[in-house]
Short mmCIF file of C-alpha atoms in Angstrom, two decimals:
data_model
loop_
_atom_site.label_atom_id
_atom_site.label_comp_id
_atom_site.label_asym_id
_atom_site.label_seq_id
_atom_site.Cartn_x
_atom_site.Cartn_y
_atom_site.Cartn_z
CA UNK A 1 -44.83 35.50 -22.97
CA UNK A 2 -47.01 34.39 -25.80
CA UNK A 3 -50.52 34.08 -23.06
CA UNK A 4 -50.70 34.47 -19.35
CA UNK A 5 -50.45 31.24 -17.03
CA UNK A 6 -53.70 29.95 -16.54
CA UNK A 7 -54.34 27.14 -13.53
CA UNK A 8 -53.84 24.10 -15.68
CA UNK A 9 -50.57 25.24 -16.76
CA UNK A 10 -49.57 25.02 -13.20
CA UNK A 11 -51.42 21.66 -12.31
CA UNK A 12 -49.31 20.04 -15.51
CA UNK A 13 -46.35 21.96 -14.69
CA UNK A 14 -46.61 20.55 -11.28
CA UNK A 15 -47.54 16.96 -12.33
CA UNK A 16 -44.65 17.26 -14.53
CA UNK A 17 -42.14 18.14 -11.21
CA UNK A 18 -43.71 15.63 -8.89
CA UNK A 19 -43.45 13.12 -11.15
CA UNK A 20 -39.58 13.53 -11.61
CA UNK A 21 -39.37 13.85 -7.78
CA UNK A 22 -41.27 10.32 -7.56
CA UNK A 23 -39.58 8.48 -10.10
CA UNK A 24 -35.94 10.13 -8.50
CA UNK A 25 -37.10 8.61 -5.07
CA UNK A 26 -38.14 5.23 -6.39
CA UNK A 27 -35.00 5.05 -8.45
CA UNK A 28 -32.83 5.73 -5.53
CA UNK A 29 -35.04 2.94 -3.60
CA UNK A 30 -33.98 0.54 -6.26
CA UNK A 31 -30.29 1.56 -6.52
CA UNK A 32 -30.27 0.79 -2.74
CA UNK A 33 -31.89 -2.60 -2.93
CA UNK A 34 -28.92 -3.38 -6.07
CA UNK A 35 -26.45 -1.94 -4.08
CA UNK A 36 -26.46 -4.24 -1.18
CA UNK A 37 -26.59 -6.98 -4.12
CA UNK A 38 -23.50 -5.67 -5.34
CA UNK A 39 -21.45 -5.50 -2.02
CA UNK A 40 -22.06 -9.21 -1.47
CA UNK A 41 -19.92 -9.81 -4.82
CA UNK A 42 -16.41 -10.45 -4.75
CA UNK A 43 -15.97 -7.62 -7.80
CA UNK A 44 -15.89 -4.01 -6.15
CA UNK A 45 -16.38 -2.25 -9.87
CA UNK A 46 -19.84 -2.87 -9.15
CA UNK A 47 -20.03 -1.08 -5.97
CA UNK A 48 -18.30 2.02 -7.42
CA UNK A 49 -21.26 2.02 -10.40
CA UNK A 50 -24.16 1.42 -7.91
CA UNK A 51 -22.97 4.12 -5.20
CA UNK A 52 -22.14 6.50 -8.50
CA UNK A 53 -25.96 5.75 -9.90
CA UNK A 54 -27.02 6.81 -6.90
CA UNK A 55 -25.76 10.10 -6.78
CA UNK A 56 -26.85 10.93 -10.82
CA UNK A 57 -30.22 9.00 -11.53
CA UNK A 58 -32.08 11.19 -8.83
CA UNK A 59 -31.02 14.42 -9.79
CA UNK A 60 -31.16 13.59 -14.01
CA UNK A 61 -35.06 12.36 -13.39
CA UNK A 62 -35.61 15.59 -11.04
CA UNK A 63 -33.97 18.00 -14.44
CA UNK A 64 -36.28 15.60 -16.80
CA UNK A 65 -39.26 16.45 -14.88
CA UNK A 66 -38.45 20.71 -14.53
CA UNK A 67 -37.43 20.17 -17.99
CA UNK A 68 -40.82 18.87 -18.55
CA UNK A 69 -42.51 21.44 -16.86
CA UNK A 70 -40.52 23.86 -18.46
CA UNK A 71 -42.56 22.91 -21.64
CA UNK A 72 -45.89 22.80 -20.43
CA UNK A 73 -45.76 26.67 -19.26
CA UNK A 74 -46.25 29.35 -21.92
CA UNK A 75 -42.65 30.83 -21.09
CA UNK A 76 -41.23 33.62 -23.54
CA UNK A 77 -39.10 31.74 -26.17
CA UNK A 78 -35.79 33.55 -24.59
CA UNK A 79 -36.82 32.42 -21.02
CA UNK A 80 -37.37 29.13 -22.10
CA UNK A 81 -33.95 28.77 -23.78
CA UNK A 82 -32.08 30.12 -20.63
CA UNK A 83 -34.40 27.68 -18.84
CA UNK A 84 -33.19 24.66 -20.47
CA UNK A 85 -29.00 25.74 -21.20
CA UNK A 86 -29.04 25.75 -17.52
CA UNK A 87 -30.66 22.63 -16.38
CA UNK A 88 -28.06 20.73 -19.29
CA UNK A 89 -24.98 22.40 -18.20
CA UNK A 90 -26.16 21.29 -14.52
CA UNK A 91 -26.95 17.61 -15.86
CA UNK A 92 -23.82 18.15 -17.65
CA UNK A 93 -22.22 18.89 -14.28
CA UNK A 94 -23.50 15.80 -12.34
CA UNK A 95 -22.91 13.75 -15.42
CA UNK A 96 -19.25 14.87 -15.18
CA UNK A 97 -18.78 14.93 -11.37
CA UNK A 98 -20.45 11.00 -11.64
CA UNK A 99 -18.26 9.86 -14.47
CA UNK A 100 -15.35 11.03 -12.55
CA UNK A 101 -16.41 9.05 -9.31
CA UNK A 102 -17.10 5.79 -11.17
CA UNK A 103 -13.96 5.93 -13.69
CA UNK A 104 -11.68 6.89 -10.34
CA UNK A 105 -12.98 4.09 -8.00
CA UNK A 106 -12.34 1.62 -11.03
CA UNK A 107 -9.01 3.00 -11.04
CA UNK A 108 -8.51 2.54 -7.74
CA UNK A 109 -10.30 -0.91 -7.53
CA UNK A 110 -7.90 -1.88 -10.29
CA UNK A 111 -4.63 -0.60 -8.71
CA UNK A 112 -5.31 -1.93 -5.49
CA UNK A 113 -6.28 -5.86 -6.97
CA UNK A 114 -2.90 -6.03 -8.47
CA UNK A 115 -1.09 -4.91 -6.00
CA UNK A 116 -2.86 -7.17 -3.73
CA UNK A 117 -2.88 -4.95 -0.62
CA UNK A 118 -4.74 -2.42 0.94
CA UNK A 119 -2.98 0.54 -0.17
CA UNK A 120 -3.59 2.72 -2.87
CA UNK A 121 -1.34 4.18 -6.30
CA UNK A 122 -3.21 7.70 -6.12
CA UNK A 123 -1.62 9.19 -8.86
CA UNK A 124 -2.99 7.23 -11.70
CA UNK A 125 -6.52 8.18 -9.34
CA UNK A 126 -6.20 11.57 -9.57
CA UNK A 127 -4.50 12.14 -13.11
CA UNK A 128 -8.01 10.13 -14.27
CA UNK A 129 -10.14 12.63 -12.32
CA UNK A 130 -8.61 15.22 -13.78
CA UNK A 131 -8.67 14.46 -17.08
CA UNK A 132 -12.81 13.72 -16.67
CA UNK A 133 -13.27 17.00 -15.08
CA UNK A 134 -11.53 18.87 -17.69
CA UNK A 135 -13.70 17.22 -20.34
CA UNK A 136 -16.55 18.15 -18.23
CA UNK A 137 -15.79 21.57 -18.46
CA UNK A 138 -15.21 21.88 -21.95
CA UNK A 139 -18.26 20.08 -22.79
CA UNK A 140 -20.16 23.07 -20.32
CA UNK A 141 -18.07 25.31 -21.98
CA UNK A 142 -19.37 24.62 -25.83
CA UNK A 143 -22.60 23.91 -24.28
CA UNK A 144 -22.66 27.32 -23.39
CA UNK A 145 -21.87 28.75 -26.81
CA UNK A 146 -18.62 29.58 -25.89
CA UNK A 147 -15.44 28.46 -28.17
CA UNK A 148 -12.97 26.17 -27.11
CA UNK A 149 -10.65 26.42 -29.33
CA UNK A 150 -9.05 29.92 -28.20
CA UNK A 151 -8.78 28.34 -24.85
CA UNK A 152 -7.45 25.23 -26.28
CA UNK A 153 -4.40 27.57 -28.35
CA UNK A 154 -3.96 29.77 -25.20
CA UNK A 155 -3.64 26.09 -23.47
CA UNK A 156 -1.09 25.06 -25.74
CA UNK A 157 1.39 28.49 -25.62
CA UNK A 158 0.96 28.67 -21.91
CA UNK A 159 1.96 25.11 -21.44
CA UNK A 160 5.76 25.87 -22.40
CA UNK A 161 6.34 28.51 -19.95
CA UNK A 162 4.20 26.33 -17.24
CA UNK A 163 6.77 23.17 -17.75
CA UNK A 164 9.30 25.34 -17.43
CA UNK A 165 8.04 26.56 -14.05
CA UNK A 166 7.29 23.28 -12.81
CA UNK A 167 10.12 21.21 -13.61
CA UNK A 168 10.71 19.52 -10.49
CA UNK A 169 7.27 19.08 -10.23
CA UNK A 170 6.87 17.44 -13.98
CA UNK A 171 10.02 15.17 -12.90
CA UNK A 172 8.10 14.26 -9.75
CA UNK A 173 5.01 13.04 -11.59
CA UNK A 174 6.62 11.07 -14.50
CA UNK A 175 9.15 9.15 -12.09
CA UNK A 176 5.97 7.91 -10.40
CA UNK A 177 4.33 6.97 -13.27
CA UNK A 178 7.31 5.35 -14.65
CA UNK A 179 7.45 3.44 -11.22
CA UNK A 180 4.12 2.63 -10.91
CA UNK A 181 4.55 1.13 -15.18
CA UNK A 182 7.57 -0.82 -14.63
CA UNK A 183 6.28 -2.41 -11.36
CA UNK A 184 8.95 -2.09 -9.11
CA UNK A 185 7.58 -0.68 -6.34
CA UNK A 186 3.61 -1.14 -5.48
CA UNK A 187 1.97 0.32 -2.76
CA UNK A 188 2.46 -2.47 0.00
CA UNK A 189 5.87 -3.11 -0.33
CA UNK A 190 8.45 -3.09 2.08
CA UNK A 191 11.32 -1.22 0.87
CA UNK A 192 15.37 0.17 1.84
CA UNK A 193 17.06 2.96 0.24
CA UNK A 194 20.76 2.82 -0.04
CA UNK A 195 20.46 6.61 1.59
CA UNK A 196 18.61 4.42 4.61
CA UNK A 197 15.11 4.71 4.38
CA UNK A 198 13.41 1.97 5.11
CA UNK A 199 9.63 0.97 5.44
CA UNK A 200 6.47 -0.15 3.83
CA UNK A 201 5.29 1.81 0.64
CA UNK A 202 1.83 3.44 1.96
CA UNK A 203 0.71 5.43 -1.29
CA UNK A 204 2.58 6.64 -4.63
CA UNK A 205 0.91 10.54 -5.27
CA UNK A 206 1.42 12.61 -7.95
CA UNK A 207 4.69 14.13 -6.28
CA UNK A 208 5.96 11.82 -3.88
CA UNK A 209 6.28 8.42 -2.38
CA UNK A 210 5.21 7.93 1.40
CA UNK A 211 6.59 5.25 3.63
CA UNK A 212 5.70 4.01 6.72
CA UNK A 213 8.53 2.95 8.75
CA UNK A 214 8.58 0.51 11.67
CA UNK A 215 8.39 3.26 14.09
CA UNK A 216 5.25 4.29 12.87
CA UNK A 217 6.39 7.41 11.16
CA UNK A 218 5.84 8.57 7.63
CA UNK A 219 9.11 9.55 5.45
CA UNK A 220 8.13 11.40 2.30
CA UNK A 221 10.57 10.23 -0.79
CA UNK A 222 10.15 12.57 -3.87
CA UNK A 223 10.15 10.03 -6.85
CA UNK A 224 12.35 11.12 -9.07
CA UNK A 225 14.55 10.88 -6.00
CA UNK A 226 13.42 7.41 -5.50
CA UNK A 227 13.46 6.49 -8.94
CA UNK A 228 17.28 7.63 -9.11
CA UNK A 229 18.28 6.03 -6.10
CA UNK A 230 19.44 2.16 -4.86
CA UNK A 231 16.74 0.62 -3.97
CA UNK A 232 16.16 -3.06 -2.10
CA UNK A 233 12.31 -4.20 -2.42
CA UNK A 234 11.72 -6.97 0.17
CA UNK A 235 8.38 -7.72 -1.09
CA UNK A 236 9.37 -8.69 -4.79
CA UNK A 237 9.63 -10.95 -5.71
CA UNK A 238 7.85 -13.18 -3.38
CA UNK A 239 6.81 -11.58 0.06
CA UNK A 240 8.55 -14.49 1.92
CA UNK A 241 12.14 -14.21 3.03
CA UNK A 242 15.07 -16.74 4.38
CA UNK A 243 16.65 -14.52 8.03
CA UNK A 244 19.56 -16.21 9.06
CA UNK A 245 21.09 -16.59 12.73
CA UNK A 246 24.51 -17.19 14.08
CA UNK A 247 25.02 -19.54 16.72
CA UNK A 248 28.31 -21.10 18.67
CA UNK A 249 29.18 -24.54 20.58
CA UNK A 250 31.58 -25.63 22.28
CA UNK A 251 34.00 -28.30 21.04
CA UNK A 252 33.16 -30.63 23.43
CA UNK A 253 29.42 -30.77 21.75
CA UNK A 254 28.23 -33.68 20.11
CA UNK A 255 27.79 -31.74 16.31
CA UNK A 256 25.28 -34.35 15.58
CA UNK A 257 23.08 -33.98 18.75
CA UNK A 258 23.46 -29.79 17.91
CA UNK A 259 21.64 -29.97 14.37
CA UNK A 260 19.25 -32.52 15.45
CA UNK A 261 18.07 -30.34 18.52
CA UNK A 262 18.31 -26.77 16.73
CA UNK A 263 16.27 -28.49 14.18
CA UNK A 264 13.59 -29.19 15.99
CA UNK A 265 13.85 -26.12 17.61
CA UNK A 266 13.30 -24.30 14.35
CA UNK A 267 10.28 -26.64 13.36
CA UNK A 268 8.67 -25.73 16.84
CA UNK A 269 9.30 -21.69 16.07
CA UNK A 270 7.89 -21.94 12.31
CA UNK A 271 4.62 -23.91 13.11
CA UNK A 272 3.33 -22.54 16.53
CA UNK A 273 4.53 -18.40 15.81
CA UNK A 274 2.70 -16.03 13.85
CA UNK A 275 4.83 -14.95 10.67
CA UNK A 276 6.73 -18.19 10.58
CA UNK A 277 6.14 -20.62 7.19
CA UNK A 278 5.37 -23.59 8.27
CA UNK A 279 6.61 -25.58 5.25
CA UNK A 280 9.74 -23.77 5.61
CA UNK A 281 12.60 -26.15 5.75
CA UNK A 282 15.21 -25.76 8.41
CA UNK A 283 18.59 -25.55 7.96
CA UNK A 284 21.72 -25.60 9.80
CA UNK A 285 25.29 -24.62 8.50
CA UNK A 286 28.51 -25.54 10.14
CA UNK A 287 31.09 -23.05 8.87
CA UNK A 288 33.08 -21.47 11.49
CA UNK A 289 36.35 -23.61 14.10
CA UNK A 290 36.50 -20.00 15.94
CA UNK A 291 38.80 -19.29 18.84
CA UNK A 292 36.22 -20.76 22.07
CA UNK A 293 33.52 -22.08 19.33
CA UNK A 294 32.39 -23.83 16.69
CA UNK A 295 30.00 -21.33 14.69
CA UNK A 296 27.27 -22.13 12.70
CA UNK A 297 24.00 -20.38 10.64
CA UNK A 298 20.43 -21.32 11.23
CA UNK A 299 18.21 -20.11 8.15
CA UNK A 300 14.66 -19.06 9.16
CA UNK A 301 11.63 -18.72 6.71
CA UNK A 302 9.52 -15.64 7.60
CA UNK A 303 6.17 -14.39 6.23
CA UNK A 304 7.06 -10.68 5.04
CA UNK A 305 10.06 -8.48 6.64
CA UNK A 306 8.38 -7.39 9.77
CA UNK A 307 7.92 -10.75 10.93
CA UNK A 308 11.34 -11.74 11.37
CA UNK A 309 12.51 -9.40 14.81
CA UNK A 310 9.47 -11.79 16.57
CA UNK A 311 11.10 -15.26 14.75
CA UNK A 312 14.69 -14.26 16.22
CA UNK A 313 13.26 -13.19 19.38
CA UNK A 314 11.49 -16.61 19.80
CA UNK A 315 13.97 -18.76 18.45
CA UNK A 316 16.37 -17.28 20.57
CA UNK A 317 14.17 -18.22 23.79
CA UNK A 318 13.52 -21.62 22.85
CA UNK A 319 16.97 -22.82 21.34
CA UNK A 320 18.46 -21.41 24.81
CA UNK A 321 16.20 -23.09 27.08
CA UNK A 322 16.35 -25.85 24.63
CA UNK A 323 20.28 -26.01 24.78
CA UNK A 324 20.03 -25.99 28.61
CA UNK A 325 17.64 -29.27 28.92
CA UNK A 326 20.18 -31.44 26.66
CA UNK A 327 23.37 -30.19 28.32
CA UNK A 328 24.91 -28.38 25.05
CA UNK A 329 27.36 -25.47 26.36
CA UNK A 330 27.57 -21.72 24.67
CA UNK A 331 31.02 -21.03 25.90
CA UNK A 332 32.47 -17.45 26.50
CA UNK A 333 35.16 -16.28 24.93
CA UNK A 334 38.62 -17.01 25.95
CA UNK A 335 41.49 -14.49 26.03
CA UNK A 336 45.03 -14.99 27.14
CA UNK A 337 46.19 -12.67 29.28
CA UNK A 338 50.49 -12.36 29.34
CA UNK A 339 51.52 -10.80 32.77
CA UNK A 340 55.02 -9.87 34.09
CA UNK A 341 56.27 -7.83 36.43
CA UNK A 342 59.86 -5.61 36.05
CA UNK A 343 62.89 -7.67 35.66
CA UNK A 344 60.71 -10.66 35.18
CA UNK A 345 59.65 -13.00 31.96
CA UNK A 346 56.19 -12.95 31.08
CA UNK A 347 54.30 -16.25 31.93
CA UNK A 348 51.01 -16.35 29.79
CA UNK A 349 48.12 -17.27 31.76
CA UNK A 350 45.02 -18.19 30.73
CA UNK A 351 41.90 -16.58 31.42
CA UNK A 352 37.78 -18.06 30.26
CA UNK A 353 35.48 -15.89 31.80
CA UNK A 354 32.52 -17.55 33.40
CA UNK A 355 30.53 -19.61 31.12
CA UNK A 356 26.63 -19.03 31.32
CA UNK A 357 25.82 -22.33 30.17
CA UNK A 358 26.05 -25.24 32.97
#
């Protein structure tokens, strides 16, 4: 210590800390103010950079102004070194920790716009946030006055023998990035395995794939699994599908009268239920002269895969009751049934079991 403190050394030391307190405070004041600004904007990059200026401005203008006072006392010229290496490697720290925040929610913001749903690819998220934290700790490190480049050669040899170890683990991550690249499967998606699996894609980590299945239940793919493996995306590549159902008359049934009526039926279903496309044009197929029927295919346009157990389900209803009003018979099948007694010839005899339909 060059002199001893004296009492204006502590008023400007003080002035210098309240002043980097104030101007933190009114900073984070203003932030706030921008920040509802931002949200009101159909970008969400701007969001991430308010809510991350939020977090750093305070704390940089609080180190500017200890910094500051830092100066103004007659510290030792040791002290005064220590003094300041630590407040940088802590701005260096909330630099870093802020860099990683904004860079990972523009990641994020980015993934989820093109994959147009509310899910998120966290892989490419957290490779990013690692790859800003480790920069942030060199950058302490050489800040520090320690060498990097030792670490950076013991890096290097020890990588070999940690690939090794974590093969599966290696495999895991670059099937999901290669997934993620070629697009064939976003977060979103409604997916089948040729194993079975079956569900919507909920995220893509740096290990495995998670899908939510109908039930509600999550089933954990590994990705190189899932990259190896059949796949059917239902999603891709247009989210609505054509369901088809199979339907029988009678022969006595005006064929005309049938598609006409099932038409309509199908116009009804795709305008007033949720999941239907209203613009979807129906479509009835006459393909079958079965044993009790004639058999025919009505296509169905649904909104994404889920939708179409609640189309069937009120078609079903509708072209039933519908087939009732206008007299058009569903028959039952008919078997023939041969029956003889010992010594005697067998007589076929017909049998139709009841028919539901009047």
């Amino acid at each position: 210590m060059n002199r001893a403190f004296t009492l204006h050394d502590v008023i400007v030391a003080g002035a210098a800390l309240a002043a980097g307190i104030v101007a933190g405070l009114l900073l984070r004041a203003a932030l706030r103010w921008l920040g509802t600004h931002a949200r009101r904007t159909r970008w969400s990059g701007d969001d991430v950079i308010v809510d991350a200026l939020r977090a750093v401005v305070p704390w940089a203008t609080i180190a500017a102004g200890l910094a500051a006072a830092t100066a103004a006392l007659p510290l030792t010229e040791s002290v005064g070194h220590s003094v300041n290496q630590t407040l940088t490697v802590l701005l260096i720290l909330v630099v870093t920790l802020t860099a990683a925040r904004v860079i990972t929610g523009l990641v994020r913001s980015v993934a989820q716009s093109r994959s147009g749903v509310a899910g998120s690819a966290t892989i490419f998220v957290n490779i990013t946030r690692i790859v800003v934290l480790a920069m942030g700790f060199l950058v302490v490190l050489q800040t520090l006055g320690i060498s990097i480049a030792p670490l950076l050669t013991a890096l290097g040899v020890g990588g070999l023998a940690v690939a090794l170890a974590l093969q599966d683990t290696l495999a895991n991550l670059f099937a999901g990035v290669h997934i993620l690249a070629s697009k064939t499967v976003q977060p979103g998606d409604y997916i089948r395995l040729s194993s079975g699996e079956e569900g919507y894609v909920v995220d893509i980590n740096w290990r495995n794939t998670v899908v939510r299945n109908l039930s509600n239940n999550l089933v954990i793919i590994p990705n190189a699994q899932l990259a190896g493996t059949n796949m059917t995306n239902f999603t891709r590549p247009e989210q609505e599908l054509s369901i088809t159902v199979q339907v029988g008359v009678g022969y006595d049934s005006d064929l005309e009268h049938v598609e006409r009526v099932t038409t309509e039926v199908v116009e009804s279903v795709m305008t007033d239920i949720t999941g239907g496309v209203p613009d979807h044009e129906p479509a009835v197929r006459f393909h079958t002269f079965g044993d009790s029927r004639i058999s025919f295919t009505v296509i169905l346009g649904v909104g994404e895969f889920s939708d179409q157990y609640r189309i069937k389900h009120e078609f079903i209803k509708r072209l039933h009751q519908r087939y009732r009003a206008e007299g058009i018979r569903i028959p039952s099948p008919t078997r023939t049934v041969a029956l003889q007694q010992p010594g005697e010839i067998a007589i076929p005899h017909q049998r139709e079991t009841l028919d539901p339909m009047p």
